[in-house]
Short mmCIF file of C-alpha atoms in Angstrom, two decimals:
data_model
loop_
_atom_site.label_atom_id
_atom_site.label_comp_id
_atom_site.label_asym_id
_atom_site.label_seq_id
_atom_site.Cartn_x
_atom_site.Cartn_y
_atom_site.Cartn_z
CA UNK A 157 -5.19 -6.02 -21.83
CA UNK A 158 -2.47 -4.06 -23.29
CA UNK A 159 0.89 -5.54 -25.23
CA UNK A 160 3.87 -3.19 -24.48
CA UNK A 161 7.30 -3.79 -25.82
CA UNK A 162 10.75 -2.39 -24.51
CA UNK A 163 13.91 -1.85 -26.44
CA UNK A 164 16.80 -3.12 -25.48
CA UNK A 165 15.92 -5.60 -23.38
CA UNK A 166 19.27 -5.37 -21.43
CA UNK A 167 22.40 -3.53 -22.07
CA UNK A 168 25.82 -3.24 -19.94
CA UNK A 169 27.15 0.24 -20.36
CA UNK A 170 30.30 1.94 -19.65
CA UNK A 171 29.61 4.75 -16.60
CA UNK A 172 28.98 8.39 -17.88
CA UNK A 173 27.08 7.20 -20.78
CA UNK A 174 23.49 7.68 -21.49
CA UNK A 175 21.15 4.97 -22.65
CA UNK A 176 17.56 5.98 -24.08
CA UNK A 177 15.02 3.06 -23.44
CA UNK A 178 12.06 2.89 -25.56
CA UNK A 179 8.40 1.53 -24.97
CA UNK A 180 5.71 1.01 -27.24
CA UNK A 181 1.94 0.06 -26.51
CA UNK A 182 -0.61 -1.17 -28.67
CA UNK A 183 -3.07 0.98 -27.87
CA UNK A 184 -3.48 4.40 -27.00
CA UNK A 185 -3.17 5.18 -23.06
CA UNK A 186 -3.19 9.04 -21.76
CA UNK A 187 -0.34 8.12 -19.48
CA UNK A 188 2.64 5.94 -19.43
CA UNK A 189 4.52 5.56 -16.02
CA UNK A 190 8.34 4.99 -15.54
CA UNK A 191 9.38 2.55 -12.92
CA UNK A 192 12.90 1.13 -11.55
CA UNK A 193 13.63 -2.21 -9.84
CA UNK A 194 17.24 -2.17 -8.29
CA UNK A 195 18.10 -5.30 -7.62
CA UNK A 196 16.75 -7.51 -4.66
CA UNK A 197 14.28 -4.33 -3.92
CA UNK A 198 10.49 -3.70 -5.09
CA UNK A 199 9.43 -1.36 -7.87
CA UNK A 200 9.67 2.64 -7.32
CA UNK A 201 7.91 5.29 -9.66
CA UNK A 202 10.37 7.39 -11.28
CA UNK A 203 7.93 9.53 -13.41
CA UNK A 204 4.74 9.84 -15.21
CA UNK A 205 4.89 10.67 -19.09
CA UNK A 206 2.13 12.65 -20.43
CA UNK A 207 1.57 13.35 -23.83
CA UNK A 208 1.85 17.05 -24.95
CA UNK A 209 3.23 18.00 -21.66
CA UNK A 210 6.29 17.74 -19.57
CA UNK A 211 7.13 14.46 -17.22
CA UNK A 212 6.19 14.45 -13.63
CA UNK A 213 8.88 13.46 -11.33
CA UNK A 214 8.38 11.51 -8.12
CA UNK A 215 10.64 12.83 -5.20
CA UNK A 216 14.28 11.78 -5.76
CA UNK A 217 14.42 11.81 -9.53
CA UNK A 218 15.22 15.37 -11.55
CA UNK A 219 14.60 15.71 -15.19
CA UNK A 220 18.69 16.18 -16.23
CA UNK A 221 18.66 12.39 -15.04
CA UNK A 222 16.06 10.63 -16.25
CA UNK A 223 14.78 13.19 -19.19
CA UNK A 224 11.53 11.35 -20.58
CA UNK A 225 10.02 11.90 -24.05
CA UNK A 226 6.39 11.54 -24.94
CA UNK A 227 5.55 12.29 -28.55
CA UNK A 228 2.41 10.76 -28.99
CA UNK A 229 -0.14 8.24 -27.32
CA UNK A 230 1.44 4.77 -27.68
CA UNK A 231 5.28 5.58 -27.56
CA UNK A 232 7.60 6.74 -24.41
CA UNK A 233 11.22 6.93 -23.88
CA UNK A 234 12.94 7.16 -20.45
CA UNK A 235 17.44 7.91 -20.89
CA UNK A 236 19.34 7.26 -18.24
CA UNK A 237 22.26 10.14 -18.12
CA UNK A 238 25.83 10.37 -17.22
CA UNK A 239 25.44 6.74 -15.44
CA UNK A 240 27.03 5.05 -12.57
CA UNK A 241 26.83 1.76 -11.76
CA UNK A 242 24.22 2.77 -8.66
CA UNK A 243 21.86 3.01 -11.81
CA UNK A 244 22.17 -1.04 -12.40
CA UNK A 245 18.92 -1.43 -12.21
CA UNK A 246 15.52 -2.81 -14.27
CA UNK A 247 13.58 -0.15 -15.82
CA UNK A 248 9.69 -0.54 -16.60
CA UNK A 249 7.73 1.26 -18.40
CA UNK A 250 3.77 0.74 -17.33
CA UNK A 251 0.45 2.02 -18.35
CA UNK A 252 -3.03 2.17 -17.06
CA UNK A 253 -6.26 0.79 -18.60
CA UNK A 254 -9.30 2.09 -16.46
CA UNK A 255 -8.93 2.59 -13.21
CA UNK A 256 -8.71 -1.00 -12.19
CA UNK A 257 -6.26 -2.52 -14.65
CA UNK A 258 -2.06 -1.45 -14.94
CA UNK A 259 -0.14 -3.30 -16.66
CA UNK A 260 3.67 -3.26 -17.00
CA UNK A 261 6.21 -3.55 -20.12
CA UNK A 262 8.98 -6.66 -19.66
CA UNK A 263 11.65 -4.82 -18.39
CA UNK A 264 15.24 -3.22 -19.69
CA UNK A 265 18.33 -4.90 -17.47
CA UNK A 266 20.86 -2.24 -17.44
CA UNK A 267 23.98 -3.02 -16.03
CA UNK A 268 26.42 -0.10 -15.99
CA UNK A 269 30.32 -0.93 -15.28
CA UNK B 25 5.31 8.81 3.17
CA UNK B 26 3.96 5.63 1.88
CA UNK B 27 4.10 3.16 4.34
CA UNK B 28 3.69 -0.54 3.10
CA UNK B 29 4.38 -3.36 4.44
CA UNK B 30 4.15 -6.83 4.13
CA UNK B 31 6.36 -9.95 5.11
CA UNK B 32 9.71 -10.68 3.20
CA UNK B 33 9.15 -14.46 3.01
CA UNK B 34 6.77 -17.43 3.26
CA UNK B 35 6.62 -20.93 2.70
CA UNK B 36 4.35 -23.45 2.49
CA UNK B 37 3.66 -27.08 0.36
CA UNK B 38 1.94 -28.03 -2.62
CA UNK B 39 -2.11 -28.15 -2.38
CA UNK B 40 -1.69 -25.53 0.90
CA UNK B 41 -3.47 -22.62 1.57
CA UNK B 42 -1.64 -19.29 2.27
CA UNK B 43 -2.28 -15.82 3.28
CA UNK B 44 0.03 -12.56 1.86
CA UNK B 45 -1.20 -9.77 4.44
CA UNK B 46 0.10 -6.01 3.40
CA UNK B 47 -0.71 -3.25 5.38
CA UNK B 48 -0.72 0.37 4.20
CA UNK B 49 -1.51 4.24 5.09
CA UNK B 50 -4.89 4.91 4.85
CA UNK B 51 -4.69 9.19 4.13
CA UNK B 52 -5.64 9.31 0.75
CA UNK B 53 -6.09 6.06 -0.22
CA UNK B 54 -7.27 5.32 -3.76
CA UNK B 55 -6.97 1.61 -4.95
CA UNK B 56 -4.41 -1.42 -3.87
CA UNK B 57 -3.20 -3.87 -6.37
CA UNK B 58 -1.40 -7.33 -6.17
CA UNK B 59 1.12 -8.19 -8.65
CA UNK B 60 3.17 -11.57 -9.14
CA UNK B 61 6.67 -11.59 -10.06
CA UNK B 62 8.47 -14.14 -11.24
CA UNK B 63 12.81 -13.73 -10.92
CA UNK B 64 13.83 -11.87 -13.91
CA UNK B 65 10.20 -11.48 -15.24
CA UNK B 66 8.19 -8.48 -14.84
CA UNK B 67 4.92 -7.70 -12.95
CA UNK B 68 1.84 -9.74 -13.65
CA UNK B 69 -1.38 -8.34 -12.80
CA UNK B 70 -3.57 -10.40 -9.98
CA UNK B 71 -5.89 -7.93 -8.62
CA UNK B 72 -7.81 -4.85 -7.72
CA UNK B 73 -9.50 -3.76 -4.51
CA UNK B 74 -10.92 -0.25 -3.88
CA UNK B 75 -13.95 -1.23 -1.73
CA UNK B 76 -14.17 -3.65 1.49
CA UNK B 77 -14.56 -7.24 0.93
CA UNK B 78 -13.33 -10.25 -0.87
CA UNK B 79 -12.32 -10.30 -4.86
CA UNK B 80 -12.33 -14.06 -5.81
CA UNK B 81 -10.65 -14.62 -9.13
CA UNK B 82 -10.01 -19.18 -9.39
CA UNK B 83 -7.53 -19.86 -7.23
CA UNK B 84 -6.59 -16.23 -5.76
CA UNK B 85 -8.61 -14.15 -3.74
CA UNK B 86 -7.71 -10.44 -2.26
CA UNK B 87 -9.08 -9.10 0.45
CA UNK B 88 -9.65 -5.23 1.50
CA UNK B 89 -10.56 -3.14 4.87
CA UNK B 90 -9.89 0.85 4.19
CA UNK B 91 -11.17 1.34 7.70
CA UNK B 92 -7.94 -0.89 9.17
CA UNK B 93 -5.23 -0.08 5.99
CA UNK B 94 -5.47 -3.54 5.49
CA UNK B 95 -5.67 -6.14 2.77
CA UNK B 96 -4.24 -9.77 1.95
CA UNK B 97 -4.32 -12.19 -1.13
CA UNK B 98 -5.22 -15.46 -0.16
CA UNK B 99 -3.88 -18.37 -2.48
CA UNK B 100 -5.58 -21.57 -2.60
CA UNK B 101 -4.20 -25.26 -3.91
CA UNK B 102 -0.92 -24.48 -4.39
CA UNK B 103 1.23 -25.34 -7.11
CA UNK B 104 4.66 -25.26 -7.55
CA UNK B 105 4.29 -22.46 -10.25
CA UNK B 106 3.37 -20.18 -7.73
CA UNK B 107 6.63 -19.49 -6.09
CA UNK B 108 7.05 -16.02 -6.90
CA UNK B 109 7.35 -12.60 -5.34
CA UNK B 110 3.79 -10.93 -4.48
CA UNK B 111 3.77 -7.31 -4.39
CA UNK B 112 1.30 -5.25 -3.11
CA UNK B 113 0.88 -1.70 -4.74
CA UNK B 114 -1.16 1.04 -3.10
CA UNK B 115 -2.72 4.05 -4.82
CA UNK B 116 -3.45 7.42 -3.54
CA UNK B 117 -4.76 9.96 -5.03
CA UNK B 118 -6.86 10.63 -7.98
CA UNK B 119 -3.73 9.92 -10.16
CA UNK B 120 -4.45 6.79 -11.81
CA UNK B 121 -1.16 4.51 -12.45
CA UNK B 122 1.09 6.05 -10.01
CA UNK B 123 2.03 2.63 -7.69
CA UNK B 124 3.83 2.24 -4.45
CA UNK B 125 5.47 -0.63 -3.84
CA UNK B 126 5.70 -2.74 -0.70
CA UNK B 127 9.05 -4.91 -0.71
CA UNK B 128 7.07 -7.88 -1.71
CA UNK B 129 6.64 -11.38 -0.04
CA UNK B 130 8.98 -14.00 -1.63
CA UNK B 131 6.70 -17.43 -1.56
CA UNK B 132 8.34 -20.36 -2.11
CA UNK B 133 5.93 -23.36 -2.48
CA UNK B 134 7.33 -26.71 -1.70
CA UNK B 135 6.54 -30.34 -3.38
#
C-alpha cells in the first residue's frame, strides 16, 4: 500500500483567490491523478500529473484553472485559481500501484465564500 | 461518454446479505474497481476485477461479466460499520489510474 498525505486538510477561502494543495507519497509512483468530489456527487478526474512532463487534462478542466506541478516522483501540487464558490469542493490526489491497486490521499475540504 | 450506473440507495439489517450491481460501457474497457466511502472520509480500496468471475476477499466479494458491462459487490454478514457509500470506478484504456466514477450506492445497514 501507499501512505499519501495532503496539505491543508481544509481551508475556506475568499473567491478570486488561489489555493495550491499539496500531496506527498511515500513511495515513488510514475503518476499521480487529481480528483474532485463536489458535494453530494461521486469523484471526477481532473488531471493526471506526470513527472517531467506537462498535466493531462480530462474534458472540462484547462490548465489556467487547475495548473498542476510535478517536480519529482513522490510530490504533486494541484492550485485552484481565481475561485468561486462553484469550486467548494473535496480535492484528492490518488496514485496507482500496479495495475490492480489505486489508492487515494484523505482529501482537502475547500470551501470558497 | 462513460456511462455508469448503479443505484443511489439501499438498505438492509445487520447479519443480511446485499448486492451493489453497477453497470458500465463496455468499448474499451480496462479494469473496474469498488471503493468504500465513509461521509467526510476518503476512498478505501475494496476491489479489482479485469476478468469474468467472482473475487472473494472475507466478507466482500465482486463480481465481473465484460461480455454484459456488468459487475456487483456482494456483502455478506453485515455490520453496522458498513454503512457507507460504494462506488464503482471503471477503467478504459491502457491508462492506468484514470477512474470514472458511478454516483455511488449509499448503504445504510440497520441494527
Amino acid at each position: 500500500s501507499a501512505v499519501i498525505s495532503q496539505k491543508p486538510s481544509r481551508d475556506i477561502c475568499q473567491r478570486g483567490t488561489s489555493l495550491t494543495i499539496q500531496c506527498q507519497v511515500d513511495s515513488q509512483v510514475t503518476m499521480m491523478f487529481w480528483y474532485r468530489q463536489q458535494p453530494g456527487q461521486s469523484l471526477t478526474l481532473i488531471a493526471t500529473a506526470n513527472q517531467g512532463s506537462e498535466a493531462t487534462y480530462e474534458s472540462g478542466f484547462v490548465i489556467d484553472k487547475f495548473p498542476i506541478s510535478r517536480p519529482n516522483l513522490t510530490f504533486s501540487t494541484l492550485t485552484v485559481s481565481n475561485m468561486s464558490p462553484e469550486d467548494s469542493s473535496i480535492y484528492l490526489c490518488s496514485v496507482e500501484l500496479g495495475s490492480d491497486t489505486q489508492y487515494f490521499g484523505p482529501g482537502t475540504r475547500l470551501t470558497v465564500l | 461518454g462513460q456511462n455508469i450506473d448503479q443505484p443511489t440507495e439501499m438498505t438492509a439489517t445487520e447479519g443480511a446479505i446485499v448486492q451493489i450491481n453497477c453497470t458500465y460501457q463496455t468499448s474499451g474497457f480496462n479494469g473496474l474497481f469498488w471503493y468504500q466511502q465513509h461521509a467526510g472520509e476518503a476512498p478505501t480500496f475494496l476491489s479489482y476485477n479485469v476478468l469474468d468471475g467472482l473475487e472473494e476477499k472475507g466478507r466482500f466479494s465482486s463480481f465481473l461479466s465484460r461480455s454484459k458491462g456488468y459487475s456487483y459487490l456482494l456483502l455478506k454478514e453485515l455490520q453496522m460499520k458498513d454503512s457507507a457509500s460504494y462506488l464503482c470506478a471503471v477503467r478504459w484504456g491502457s491508462t492506468l489510474g484514470r477512474l470514472y466514477f458511478g454516483r455511488g450506492t449509499q448503504l445504510t445497514v440497520w441494527p
